Short mmCIF file of N, CA and C in Angstrom, two decimals:
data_model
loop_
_atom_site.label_atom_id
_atom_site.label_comp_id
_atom_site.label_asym_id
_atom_site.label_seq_id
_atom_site.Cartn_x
_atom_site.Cartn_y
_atom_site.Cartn_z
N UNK A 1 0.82 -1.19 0.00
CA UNK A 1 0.00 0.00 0.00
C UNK A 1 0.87 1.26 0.00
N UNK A 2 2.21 0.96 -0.15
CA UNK A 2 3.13 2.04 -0.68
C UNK A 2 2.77 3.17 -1.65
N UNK A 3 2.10 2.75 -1.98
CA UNK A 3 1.83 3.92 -3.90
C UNK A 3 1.20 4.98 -3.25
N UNK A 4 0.09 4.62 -1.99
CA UNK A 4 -0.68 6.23 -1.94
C UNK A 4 0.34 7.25 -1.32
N UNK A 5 1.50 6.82 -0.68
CA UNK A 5 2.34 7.58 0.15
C UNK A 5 2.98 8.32 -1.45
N UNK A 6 3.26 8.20 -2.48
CA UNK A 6 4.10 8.68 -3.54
C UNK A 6 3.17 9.74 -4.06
N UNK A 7 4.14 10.47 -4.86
CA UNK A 7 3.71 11.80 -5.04
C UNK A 7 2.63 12.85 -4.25
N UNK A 8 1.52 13.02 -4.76
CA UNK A 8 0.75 13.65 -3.88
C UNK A 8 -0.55 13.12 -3.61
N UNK A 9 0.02 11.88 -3.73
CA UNK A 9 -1.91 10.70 -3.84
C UNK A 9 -2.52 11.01 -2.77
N UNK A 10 -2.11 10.96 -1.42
CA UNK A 10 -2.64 10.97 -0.06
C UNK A 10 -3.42 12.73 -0.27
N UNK A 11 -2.92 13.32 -0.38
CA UNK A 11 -3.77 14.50 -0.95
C UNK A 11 -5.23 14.99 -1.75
N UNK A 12 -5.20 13.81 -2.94
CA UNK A 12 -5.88 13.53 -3.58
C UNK A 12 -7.00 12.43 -2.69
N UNK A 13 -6.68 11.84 -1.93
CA UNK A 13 -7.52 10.86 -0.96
C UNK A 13 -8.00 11.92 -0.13
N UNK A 14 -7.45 12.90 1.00
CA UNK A 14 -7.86 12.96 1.84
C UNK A 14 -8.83 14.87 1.22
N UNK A 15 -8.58 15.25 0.03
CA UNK A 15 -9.84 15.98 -0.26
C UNK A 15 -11.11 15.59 -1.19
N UNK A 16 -10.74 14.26 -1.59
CA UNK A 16 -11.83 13.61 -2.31
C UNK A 16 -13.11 13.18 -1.02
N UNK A 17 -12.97 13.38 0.60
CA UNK A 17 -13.79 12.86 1.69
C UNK A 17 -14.92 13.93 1.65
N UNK A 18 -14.19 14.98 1.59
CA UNK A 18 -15.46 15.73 1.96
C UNK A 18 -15.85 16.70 0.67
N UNK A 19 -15.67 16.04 -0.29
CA UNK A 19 -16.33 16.57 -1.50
C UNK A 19 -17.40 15.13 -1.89
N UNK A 20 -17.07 14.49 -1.46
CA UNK A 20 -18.00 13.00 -1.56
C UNK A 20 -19.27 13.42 -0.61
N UNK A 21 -18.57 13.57 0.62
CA UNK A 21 -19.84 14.13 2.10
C UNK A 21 -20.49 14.81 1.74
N UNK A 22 -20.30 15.57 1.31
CA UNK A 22 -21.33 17.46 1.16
C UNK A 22 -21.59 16.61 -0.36
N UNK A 23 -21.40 16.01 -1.34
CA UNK A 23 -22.12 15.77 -2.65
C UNK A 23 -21.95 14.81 -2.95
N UNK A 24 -21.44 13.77 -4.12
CA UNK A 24 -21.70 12.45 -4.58
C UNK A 24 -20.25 11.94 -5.02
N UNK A 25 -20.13 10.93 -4.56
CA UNK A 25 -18.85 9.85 -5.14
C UNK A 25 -18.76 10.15 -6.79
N UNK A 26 -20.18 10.22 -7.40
CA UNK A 26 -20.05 10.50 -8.91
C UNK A 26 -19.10 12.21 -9.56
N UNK A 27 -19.83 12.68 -8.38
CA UNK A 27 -18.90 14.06 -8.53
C UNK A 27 -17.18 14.21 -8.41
N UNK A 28 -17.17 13.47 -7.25
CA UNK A 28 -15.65 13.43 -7.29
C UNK A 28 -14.99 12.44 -7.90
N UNK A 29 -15.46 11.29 -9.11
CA UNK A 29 -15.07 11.07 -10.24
C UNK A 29 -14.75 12.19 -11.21
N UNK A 30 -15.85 12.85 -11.16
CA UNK A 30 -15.82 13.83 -12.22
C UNK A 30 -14.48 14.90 -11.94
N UNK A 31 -14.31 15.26 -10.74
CA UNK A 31 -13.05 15.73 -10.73
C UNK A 31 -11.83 15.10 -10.36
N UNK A 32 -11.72 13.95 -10.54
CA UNK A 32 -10.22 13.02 -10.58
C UNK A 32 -10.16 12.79 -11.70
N UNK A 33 -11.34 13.14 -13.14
CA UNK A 33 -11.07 13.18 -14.27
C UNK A 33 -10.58 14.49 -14.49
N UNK A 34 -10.91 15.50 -13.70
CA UNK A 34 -10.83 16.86 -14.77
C UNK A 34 -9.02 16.94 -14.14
N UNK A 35 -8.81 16.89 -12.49
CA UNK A 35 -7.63 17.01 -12.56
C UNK A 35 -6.67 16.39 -13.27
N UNK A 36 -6.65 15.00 -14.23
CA UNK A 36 -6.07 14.32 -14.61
C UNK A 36 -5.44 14.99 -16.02
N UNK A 37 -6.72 15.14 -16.27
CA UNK A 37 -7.15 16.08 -17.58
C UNK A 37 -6.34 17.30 -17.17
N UNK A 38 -6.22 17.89 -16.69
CA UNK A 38 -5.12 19.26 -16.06
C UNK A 38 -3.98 19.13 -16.45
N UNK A 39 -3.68 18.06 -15.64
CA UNK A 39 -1.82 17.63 -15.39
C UNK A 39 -1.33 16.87 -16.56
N UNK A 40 -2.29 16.65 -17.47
CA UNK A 40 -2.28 15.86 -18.93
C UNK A 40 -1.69 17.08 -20.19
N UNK A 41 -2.73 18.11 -19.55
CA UNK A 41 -2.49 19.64 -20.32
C UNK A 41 -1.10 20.27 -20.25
N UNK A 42 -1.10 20.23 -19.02
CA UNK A 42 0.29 21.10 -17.99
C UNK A 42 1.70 20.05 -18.79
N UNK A 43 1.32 19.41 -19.60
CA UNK A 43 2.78 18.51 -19.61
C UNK A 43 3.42 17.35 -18.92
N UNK A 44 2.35 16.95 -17.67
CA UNK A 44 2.50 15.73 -17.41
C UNK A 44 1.57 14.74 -17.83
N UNK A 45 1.45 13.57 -16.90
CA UNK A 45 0.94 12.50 -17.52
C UNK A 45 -0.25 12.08 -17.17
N UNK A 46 -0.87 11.44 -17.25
CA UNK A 46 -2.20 10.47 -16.66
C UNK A 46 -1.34 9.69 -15.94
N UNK A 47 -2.39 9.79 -14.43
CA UNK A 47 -2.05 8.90 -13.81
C UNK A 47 -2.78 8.09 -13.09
N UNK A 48 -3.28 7.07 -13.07
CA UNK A 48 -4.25 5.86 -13.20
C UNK A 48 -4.15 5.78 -11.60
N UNK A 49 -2.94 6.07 -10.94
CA UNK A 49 -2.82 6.27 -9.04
C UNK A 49 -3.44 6.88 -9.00
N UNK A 50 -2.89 8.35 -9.13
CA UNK A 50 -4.37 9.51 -8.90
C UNK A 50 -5.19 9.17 -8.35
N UNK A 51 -5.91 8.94 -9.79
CA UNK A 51 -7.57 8.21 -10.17
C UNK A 51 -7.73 8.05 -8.99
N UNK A 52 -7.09 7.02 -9.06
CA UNK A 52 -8.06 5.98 -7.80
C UNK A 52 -7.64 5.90 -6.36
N UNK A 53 -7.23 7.06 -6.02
CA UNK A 53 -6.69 7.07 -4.49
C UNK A 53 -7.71 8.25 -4.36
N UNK A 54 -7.81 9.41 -5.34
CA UNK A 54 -9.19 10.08 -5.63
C UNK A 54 -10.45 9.60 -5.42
N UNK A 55 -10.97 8.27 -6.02
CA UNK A 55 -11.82 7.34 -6.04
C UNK A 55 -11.68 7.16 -5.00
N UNK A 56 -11.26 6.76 -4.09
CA UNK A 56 -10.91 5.76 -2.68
C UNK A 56 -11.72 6.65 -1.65
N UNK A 57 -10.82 8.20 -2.19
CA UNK A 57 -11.32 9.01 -0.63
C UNK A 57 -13.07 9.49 -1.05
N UNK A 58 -13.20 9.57 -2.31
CA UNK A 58 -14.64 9.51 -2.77
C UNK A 58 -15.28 8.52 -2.13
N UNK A 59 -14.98 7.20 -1.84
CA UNK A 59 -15.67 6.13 -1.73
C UNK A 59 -16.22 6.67 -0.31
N UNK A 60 -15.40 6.95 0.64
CA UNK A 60 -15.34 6.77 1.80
C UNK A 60 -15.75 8.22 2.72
N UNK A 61 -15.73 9.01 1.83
CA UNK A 61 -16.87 10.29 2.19
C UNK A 61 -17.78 10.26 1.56
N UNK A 62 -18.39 9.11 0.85
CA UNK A 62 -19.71 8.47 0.51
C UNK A 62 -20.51 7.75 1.34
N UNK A 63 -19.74 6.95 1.90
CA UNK A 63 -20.38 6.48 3.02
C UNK A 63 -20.13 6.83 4.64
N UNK A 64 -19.29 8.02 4.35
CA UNK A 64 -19.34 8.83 5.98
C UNK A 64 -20.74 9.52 5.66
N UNK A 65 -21.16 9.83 4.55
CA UNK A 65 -22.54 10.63 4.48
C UNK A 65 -23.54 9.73 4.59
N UNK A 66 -23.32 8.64 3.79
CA UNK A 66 -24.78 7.34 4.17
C UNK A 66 -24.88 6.90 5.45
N UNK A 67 -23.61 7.03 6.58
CA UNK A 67 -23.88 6.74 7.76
C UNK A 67 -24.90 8.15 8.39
N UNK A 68 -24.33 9.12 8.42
CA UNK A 68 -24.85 10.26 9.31
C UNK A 68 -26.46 10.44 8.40
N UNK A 69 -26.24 10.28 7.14
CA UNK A 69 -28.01 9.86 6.98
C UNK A 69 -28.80 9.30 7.50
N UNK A 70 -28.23 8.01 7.99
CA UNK A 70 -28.93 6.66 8.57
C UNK A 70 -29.29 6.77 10.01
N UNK A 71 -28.01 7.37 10.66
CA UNK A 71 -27.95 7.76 12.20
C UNK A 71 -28.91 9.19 12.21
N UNK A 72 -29.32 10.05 11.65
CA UNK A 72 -30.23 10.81 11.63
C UNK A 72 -31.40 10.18 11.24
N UNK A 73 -31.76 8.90 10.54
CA UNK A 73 -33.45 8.69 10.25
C UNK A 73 -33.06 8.09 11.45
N UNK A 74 -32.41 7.35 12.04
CA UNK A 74 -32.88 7.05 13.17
C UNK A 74 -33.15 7.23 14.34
N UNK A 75 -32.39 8.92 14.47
CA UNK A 75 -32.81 9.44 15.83
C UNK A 75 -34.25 10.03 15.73
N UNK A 76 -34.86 10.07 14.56
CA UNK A 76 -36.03 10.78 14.57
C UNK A 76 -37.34 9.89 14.22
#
């Protein structure tokens, strides 16, 4: 699990959480494409890590929001 520590992946994980929370895992696909798409422009490369360490922290401020959904229908 070395790879997320390289370059700036852990970065890319830990602001993909709360762009997932406040809106949708689909959204923050949409921007682990556009940044990719950036750094593609800028002269570097696609990078398929990125992606999906992006994806990852998406996943998981997806379901920090389906919990506090759940724990709210149920206090009420």
């Amino acid at each position: 699990m070395s790879w997320i520590t390289e370059s700036n992946r852990l970065k890319h994980f830990l602001y993909a959480i709360p762009c997932a929370f406040l809106l949708t895992v689909l959204f923050v696909g949409g921007l682990a494409c556009g940044m990719e798409f950036k750094d593609r422009a800028y002269g570097g490369k696609w990078d398929w890590l990125d992606l999906l360490a992006t994806i990852l922290g998406g996943v998981l401020g997806q379901m920090l929001q389906i919990l506090l959904i759940y724990a709210l229908k149920c206090v009420s």
